[in-house]
Coordinates of C-alpha atoms and ligand atoms in Angstrom, one line a residue:
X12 CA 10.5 0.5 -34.1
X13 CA 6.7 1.3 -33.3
X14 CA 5.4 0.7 -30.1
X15 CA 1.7 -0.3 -29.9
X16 CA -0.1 -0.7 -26.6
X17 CA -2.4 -3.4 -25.5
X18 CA -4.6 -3.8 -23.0
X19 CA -4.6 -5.9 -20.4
X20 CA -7.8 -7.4 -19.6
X21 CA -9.2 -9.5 -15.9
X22 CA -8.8 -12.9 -15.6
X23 CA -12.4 -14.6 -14.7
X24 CA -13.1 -14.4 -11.1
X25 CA -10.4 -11.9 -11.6
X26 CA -10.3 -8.1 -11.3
X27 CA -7.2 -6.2 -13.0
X28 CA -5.7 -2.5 -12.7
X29 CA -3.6 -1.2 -14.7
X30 CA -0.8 0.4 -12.9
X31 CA 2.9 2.3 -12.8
X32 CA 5.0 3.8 -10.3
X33 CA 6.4 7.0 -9.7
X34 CA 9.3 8.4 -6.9
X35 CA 9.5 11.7 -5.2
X36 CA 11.7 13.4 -3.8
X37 CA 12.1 15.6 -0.7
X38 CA 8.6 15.3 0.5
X39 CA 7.6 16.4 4.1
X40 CA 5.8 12.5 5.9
X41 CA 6.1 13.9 9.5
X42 CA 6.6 11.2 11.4
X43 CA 6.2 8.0 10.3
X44 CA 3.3 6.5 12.1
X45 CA 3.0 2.7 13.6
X46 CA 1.3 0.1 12.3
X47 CA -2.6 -0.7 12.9
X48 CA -2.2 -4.2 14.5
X49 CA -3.1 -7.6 12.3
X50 CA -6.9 -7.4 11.0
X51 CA -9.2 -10.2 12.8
X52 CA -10.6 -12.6 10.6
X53 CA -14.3 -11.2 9.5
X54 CA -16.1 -14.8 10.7
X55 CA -17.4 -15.2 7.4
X56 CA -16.8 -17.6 5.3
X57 CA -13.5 -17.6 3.3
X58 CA -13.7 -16.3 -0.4
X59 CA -13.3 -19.3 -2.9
X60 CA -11.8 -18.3 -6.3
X61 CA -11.3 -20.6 -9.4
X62 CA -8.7 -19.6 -11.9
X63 CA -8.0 -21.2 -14.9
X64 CA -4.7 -21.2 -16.9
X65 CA -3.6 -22.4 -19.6
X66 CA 0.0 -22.0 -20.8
X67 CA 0.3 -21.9 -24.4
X68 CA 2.2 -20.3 -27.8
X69 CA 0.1 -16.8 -28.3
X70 CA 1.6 -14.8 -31.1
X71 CA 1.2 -11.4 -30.6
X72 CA 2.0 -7.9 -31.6
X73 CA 3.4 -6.5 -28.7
X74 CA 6.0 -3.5 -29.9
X75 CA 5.8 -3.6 -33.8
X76 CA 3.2 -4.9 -36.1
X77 CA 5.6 -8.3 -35.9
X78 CA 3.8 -11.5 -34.5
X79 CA 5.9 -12.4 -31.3
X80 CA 5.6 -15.9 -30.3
X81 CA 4.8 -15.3 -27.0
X82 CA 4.0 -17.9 -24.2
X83 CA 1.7 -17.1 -22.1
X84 CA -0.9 -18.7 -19.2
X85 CA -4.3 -16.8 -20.9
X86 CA -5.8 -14.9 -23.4
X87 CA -5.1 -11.8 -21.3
X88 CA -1.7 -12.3 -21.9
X89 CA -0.6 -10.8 -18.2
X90 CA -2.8 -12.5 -16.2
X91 CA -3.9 -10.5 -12.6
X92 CA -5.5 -12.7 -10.2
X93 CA -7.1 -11.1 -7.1
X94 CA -8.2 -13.1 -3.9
X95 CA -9.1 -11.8 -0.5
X96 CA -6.6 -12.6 2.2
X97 CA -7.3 -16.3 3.9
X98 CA -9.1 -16.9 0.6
X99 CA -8.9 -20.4 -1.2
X100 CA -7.4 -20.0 -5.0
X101 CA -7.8 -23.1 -7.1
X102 CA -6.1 -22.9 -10.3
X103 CA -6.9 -25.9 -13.0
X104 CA -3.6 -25.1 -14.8
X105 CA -3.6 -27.1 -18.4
X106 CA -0.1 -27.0 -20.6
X107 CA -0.4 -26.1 -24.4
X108 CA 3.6 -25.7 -24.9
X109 CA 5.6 -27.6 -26.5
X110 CA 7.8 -28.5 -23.2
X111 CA 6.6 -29.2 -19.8
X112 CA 6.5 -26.4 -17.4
X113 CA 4.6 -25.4 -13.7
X114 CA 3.3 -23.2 -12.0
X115 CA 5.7 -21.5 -9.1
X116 CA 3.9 -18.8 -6.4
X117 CA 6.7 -16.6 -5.6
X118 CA 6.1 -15.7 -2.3
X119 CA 3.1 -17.7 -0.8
X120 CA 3.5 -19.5 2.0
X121 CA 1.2 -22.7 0.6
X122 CA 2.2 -26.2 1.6
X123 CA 5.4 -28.1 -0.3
X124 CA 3.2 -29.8 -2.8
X125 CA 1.5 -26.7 -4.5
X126 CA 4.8 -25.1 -4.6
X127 CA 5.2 -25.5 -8.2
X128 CA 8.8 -26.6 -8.8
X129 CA 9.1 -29.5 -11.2
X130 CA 11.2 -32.7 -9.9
X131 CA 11.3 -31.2 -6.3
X132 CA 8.1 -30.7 -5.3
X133 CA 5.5 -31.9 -8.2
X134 CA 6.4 -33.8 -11.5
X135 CA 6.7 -31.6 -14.4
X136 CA 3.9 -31.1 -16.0
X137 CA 4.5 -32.5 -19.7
X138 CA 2.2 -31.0 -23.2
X139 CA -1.2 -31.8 -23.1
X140 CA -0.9 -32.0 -19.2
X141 CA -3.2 -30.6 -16.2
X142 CA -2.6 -29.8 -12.8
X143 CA -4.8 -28.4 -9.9
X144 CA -3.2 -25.5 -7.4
X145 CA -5.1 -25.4 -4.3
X146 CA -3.8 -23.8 -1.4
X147 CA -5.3 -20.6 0.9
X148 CA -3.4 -17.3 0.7
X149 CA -2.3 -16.5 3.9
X150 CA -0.7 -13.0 3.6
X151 CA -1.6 -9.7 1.9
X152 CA 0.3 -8.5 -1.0
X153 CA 1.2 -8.5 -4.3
X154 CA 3.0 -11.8 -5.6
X155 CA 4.7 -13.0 -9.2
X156 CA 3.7 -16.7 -10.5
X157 CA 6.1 -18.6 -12.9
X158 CA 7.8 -21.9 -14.3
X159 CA 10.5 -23.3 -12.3
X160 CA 12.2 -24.9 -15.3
X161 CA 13.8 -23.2 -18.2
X162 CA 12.4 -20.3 -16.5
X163 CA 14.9 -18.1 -19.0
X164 CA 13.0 -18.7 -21.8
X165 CA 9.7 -19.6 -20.5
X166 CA 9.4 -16.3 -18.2
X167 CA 11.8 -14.5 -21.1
X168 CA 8.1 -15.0 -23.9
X169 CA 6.2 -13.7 -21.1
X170 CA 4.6 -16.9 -19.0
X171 CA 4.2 -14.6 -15.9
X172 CA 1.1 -13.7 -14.1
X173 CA 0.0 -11.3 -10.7
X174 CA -1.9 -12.5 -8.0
X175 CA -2.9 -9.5 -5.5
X176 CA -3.8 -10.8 -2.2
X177 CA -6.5 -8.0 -0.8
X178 CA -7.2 -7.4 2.8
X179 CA -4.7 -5.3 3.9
X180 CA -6.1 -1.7 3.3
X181 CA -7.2 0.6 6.7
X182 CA -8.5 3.1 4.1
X183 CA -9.5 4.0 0.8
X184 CA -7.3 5.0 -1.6
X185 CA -8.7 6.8 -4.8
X186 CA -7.1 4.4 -7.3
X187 CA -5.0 1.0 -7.0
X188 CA -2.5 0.8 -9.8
X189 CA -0.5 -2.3 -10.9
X190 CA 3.1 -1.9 -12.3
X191 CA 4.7 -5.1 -14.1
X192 CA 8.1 -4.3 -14.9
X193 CA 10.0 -6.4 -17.3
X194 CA 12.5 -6.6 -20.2
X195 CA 11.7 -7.8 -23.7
X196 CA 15.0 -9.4 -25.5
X197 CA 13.5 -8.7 -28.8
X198 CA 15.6 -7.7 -31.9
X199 CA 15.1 -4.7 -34.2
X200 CA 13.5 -7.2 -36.8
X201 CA 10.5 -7.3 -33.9
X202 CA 11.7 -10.9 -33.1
X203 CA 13.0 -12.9 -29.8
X204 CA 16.7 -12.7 -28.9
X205 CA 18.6 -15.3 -27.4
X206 CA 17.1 -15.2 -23.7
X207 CA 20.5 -16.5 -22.1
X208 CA 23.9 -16.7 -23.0
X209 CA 27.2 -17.4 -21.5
X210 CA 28.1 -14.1 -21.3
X211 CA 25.2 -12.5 -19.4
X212 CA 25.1 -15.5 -17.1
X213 CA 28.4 -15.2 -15.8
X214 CA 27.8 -11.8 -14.8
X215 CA 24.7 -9.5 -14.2
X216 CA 22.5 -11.1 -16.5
X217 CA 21.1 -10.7 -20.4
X218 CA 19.4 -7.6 -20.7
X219 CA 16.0 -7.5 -23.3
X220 CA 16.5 -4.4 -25.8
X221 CA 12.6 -3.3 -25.0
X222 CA 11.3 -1.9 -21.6
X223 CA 7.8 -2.5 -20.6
X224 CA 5.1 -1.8 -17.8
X225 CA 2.3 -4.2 -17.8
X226 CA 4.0 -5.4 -21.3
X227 CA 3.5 -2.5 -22.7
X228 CA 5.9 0.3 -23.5
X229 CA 5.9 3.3 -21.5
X230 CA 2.0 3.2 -20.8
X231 CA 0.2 6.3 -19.9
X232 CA -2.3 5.6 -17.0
X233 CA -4.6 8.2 -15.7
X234 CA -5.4 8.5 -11.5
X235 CA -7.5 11.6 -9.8
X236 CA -5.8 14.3 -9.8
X237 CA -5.0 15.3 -5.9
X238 CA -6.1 11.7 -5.1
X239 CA -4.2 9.2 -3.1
X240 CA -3.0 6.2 -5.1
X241 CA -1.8 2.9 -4.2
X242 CA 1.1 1.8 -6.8
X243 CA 2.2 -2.1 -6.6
X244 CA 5.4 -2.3 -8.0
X245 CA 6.9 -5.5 -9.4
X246 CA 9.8 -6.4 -11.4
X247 CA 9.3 -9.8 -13.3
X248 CA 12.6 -9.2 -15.6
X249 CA 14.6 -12.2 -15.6
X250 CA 18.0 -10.0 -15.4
X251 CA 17.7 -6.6 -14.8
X252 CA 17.5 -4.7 -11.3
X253 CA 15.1 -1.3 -11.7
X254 CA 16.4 1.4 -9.3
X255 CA 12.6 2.9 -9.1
X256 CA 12.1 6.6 -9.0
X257 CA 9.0 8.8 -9.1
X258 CA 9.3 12.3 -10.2
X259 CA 5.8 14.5 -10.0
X260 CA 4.6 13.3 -7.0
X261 CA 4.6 12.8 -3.5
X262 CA 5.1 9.1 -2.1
X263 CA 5.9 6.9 0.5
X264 CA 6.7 3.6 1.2
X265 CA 4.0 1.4 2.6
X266 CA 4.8 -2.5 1.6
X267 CA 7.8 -4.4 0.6
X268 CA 7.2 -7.7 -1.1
X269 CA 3.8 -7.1 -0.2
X270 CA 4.2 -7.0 3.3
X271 CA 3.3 -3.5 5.2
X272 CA 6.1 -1.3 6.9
X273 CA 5.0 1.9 8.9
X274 CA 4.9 4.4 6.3
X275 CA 8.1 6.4 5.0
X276 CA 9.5 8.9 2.3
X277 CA 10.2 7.3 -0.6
X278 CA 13.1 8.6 -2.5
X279 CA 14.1 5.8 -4.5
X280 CA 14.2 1.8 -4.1
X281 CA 16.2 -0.9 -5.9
X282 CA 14.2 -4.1 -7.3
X283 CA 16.1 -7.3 -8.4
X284 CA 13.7 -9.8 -10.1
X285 CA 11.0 -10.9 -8.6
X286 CA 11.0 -8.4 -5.8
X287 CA 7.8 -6.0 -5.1
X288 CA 7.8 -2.5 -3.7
X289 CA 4.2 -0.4 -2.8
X290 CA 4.1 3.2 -2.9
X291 CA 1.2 5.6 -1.7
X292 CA 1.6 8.2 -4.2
X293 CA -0.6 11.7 -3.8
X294 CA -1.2 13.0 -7.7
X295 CA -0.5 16.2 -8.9
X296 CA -3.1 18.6 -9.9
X297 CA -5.0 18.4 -13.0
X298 CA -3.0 18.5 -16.1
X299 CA 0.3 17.2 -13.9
X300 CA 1.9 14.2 -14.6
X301 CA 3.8 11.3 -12.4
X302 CA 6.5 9.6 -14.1
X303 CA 8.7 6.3 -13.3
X304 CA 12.0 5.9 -14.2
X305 CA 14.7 3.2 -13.8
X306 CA 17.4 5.2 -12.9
X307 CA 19.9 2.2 -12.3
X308 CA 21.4 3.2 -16.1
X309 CA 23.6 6.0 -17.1
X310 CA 20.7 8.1 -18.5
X311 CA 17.3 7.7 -16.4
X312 CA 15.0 5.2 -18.4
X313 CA 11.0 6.5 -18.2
X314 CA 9.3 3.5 -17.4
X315 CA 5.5 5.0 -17.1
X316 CA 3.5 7.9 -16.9
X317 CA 0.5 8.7 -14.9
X318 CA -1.7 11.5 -15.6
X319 CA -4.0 13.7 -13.7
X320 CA -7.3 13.4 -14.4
X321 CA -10.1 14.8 -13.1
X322 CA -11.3 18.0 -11.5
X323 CA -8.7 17.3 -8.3
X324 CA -9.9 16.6 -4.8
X325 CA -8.5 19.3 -2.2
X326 CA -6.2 17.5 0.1
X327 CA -4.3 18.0 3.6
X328 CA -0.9 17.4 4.0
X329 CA 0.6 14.6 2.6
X330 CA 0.5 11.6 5.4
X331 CA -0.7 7.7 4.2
X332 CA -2.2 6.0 6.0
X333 CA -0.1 2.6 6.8
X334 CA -1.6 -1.1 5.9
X335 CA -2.6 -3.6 8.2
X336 CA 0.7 -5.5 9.8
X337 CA 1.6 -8.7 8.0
X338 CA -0.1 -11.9 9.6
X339 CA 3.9 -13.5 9.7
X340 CA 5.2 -14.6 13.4
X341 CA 8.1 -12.0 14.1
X342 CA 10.9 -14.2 14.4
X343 CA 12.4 -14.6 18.2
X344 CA 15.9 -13.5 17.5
X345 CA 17.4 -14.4 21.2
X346 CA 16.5 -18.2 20.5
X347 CA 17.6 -18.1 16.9
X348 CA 20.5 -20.2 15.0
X349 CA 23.2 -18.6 13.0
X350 CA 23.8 -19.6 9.3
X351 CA 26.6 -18.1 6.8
X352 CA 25.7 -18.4 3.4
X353 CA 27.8 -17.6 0.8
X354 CA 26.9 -16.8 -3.2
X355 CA 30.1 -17.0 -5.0
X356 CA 31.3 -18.5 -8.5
X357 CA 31.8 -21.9 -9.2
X358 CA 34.4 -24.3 -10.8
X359 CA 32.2 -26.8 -12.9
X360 CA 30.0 -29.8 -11.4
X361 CA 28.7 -32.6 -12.3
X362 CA 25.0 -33.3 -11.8
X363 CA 23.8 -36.6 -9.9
X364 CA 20.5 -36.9 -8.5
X365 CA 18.7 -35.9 -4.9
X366 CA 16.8 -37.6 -2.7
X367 CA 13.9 -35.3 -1.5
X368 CA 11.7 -34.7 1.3
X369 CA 8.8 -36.9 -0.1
X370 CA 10.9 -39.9 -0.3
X371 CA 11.2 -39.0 -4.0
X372 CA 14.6 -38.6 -5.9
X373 CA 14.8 -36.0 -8.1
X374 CA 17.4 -37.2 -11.6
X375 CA 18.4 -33.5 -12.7
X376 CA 19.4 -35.5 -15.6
X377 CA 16.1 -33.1 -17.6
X378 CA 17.9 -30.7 -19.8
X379 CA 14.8 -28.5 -19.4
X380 CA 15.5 -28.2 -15.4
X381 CA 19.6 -28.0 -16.2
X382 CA 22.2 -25.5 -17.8
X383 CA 25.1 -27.8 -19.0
X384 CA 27.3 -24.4 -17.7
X385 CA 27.9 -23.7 -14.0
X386 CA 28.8 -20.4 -13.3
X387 CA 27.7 -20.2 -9.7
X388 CA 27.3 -21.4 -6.6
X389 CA 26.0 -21.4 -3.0
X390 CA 28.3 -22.2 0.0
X391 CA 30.8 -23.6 -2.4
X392 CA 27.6 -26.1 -3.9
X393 CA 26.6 -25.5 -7.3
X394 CA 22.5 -26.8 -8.3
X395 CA 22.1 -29.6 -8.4
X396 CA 25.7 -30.2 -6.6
X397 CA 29.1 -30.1 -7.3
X398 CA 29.9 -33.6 -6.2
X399 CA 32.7 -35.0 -4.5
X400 CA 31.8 -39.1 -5.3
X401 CA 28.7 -38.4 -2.6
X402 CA 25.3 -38.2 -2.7
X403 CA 24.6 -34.4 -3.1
X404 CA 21.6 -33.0 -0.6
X405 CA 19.8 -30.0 0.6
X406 CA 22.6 -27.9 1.6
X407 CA 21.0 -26.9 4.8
X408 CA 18.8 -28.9 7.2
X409 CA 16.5 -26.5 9.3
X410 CA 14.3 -28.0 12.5
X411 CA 11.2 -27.1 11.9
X412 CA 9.7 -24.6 14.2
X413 CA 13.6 -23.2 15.0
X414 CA 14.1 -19.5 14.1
X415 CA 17.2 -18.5 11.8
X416 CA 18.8 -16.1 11.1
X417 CA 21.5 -16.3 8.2
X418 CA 24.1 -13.8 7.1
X419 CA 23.6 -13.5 3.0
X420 CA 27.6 -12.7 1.9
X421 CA 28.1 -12.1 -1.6
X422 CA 31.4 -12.9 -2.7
X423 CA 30.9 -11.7 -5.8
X424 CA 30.9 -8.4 -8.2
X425 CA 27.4 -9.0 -9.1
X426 CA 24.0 -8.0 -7.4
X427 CA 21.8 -10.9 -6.9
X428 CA 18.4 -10.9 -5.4
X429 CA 18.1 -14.4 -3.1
X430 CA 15.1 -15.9 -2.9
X431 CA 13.1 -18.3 -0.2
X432 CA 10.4 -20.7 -1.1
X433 CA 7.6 -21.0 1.5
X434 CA 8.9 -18.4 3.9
X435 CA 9.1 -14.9 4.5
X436 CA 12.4 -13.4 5.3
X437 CA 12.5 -10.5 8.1
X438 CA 15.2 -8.2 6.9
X439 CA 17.7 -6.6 9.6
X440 CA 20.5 -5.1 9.0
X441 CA 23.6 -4.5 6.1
X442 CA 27.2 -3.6 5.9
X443 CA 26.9 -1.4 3.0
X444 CA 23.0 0.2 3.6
X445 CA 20.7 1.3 6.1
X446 CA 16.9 0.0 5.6
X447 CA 14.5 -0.4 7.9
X448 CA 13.6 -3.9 9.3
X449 CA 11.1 -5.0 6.8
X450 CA 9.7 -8.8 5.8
X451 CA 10.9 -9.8 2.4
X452 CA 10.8 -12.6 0.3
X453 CA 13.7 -12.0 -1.8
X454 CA 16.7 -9.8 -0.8
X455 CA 19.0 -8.0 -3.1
X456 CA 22.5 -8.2 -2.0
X457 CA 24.9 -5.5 -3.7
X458 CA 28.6 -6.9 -4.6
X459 CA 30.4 -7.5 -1.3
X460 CA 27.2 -6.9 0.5
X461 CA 26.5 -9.0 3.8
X462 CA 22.4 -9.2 5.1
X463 CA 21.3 -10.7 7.8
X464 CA 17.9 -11.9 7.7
X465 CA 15.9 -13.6 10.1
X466 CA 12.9 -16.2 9.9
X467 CA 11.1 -19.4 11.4
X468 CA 11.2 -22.2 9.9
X469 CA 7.8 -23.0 10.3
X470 CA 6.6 -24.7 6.7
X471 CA 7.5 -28.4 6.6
X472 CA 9.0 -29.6 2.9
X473 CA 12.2 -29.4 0.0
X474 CA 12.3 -25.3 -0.4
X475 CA 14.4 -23.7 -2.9
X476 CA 16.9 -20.9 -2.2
X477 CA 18.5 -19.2 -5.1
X478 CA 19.1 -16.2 -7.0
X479 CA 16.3 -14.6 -8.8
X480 CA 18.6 -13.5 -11.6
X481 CA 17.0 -16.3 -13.5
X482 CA 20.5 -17.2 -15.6
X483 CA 22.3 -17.1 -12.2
X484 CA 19.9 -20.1 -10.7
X485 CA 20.0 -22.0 -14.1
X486 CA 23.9 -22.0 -13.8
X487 CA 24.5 -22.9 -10.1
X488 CA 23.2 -20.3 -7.9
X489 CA 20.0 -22.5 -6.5
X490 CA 19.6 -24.9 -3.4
X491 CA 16.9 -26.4 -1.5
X492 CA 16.7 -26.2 2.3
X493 CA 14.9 -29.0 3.8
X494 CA 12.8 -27.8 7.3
X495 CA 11.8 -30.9 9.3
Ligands
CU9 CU1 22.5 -13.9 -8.9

């Protein structure tokens, strides 16, 4: 097969980088250095930025000179929205498929009703339809947006976008690269794969034959040589975890789902879908290279390359400088209630409909919104329930205001990255790893793995909780959590 590249291109209002992500190893961060405490608001007047979006069919030759159908939400066919932190975004999103779909922001906290998730907290919106996202963007960071509904497919043609929340940066950095990570499932005739099936959803997932960065395959980017670079990871795979590792540079850690964390070597960083990782990377010298591999495979996979371009800058030692700390209330964990959660399998339910937060019932009766397989399940309830003759509902009830914290337990062989709606995790501790406390959004628990994570419950509304592996949610692994 013959792999062209395309470019991807800003979005309006929009600015776009192109981006990939490289590891190091054995580097020499002396100590790693506290963070600069929350940035005051500027007094001026908050940034306003219009998007618009429209989802639609957009053939395209992507890896061969083979039209593939994808679906996508613009004529840049990986959208990159940027907006300044405590900015307004307002997105008049307009549907040109053939099903309905939605818009989900993975990892905003915006109010219930802009949350994009069809049935729970908007209606689906159907072909030919509109709908206006307006919310303000309240944290830093790098963020995913998506469908909520047959998001195997949907997201599997590509319907996936960045939003890149700025306001976070204490200095300069010489370039700011973006790294979309994702697997095509597209055949060796240049055409789409099945995006699910029974097989791959009952364990870690379908995996797509074609790797890409930014949709293209194994892009070469260019940064100044000797410069310091500011990589924003992010794996939008439905399936696959990347195990990210740079070789040809040095790096460190300096956000995790967008969030900042002081500063530290990075060596190498597992992300399940949906989960973001940013690295400050110092380039080589002119002529040098950075590359990015997945090494979660039995041969190391090059993801990317960055080149060194330039005359080189002449540099001191190696030591980023860290972000601004993330604007989220550190959770008060002597006040805070305990909740075990438990992602196992699932013996087979039968759906029946929810009453929601808004008054609302939600009829999961829409094959778009359902798998007729259940494979999984949270604390023994499969999405939308495994009923026993009662009226299924959230499976956890949260006061609003109350801090949580809730040991994640996988009872399973398989890794799955859990995801919250509306709220940001703070990560604490493991029984099988040691990483620093960090604030995350979706946290990948290894087989038999047990996290405790901690959060406030502060953002009134229906929010759901489920896996990330996309086939995992579809067949069971998915909740809501009401916080009232
Ligand atoms: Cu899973």
């Amino acid at each position: 097969m013959q792999f062209t590249r395309r470019k991807i291109i800003g979005l309006g209002a929009a600015l776009v980088t192109l981006s990939s992500y490289p590891l190091l190893a054995g580097q020499s961060l002396s100590t790693s250095r506290p963070l600069p405490p929350r940035r005051k608001p500027s007094g001026t007047a908050p940034s306003i930025v219009n998007a618009t979006l429209r989802a639609a069919v957009r053939p395209t030759k992507l890896f061969s000179d083979t039209l593939l159908p994808l679906w996508t939400y613009h004529d840049d066919i990986l959208p990159v929205i940027r907006v300044s932190k405590g900015g307004r975004l307002r997105t008049a999103f307009r549907n040109d498929l053939p099903e309905h779909s939605s818009i989900h922001w993975h990892g905003i906290r915006l109010p219930n009703d802009m949350d994009g998730v069809p049935y729970v907290t908007q209606q689906p919106t159907p072909p030919g339809g509109e709908f206006v996202y307006d919310f303000t963007v309240p944290d830093t960071g790098l963020f995913p947006f998506h469908s909520h509904c047959n998001t195997a497919e949907q997201l599997g043609r590509g319907l996936a976008g960045a939003l890149i929340v700025t306001g976070d940066e204490t200095k300069f950095y010489d370039a700011d690269l973006l790294c979309v990570i994702k697997d095509w499932r597209v055949g060796s005739g240049g055409h789409f794969t099945a995006f699910s099936n029974d097989r791959g959803a009952a364990r870690a997932g379908t995996f797509g034959a074609v790797r890409s960065v930014n949709y293209q395959h194994i892009p070469v980017m260019e940064a100044p040589a000797g410069g310091d670079v500011r990589l924003r990871l992010m794996n939008i795979d439905n399936s696959r975890v990347n195990q990210i590792g740079l070789e040809g540079a040095e790096a460190a850690v300096i956000a995790t789902d967008g969030q900042a964390i002081a500063p530290f070597p990075f060596e190498t960083w597992r992300l399940g879908s949906a989960m973001r990782l940013d690295l400050c990377i110092r380039m080589p010298a002119p002529g040098h290279e950075v590359n990015i591999f997945d090494y979660f495979a039995p041969e190391p996979v090059l993801l990317a390359t960055i080149k060194a371009a330039g005359d080189g800058f002449v540099r001191s030692d190696f030591n980023p400088a860290p972000l601004y700390a993330a604007d989220i209330t550190e959770p008060d964990l002597s006040t805070a209630i305990y909740k075990r959660i438990e992602f196992s399998s699932a013996a087979v339910p039968s759906p029946r409909s929810v009453k929601l937060f808004n008054g609302k019932i939600f009829d999961p009766m829409d094959g778009l919104c359902l798998s007729d397989k259940t494979f999984w399940a949270i604390n023994k309830t499969t999405w939308p329930e495994d009923g026993h003759q009662r009226l299924p509902a959230p499976i956890l009830n949260l006061k609003k205001d109350q801090t949580y914290v809730f040991e994640l337990v996988n009872a399973t062989p398989h890794m799955h990255p859990i995801h919250i709606h509306g709220h940001t995790f703070l990560y604490l501790n493991s029984n099988k790893q040691s990483l620093p406390k960090h604030f995350a959004d979706t946290v990948l628990l290894k087989p038999k793995e047990r996290i405790h994570v901690a959060f406030k419950a502060d953002n009134p509304g229906d929010w759901m909780f489920h896996c990330h592996i996309i086939e995992h949610a579809e067949t069971g692994m998915m909740s809501i959590l009401r916080v009232a």
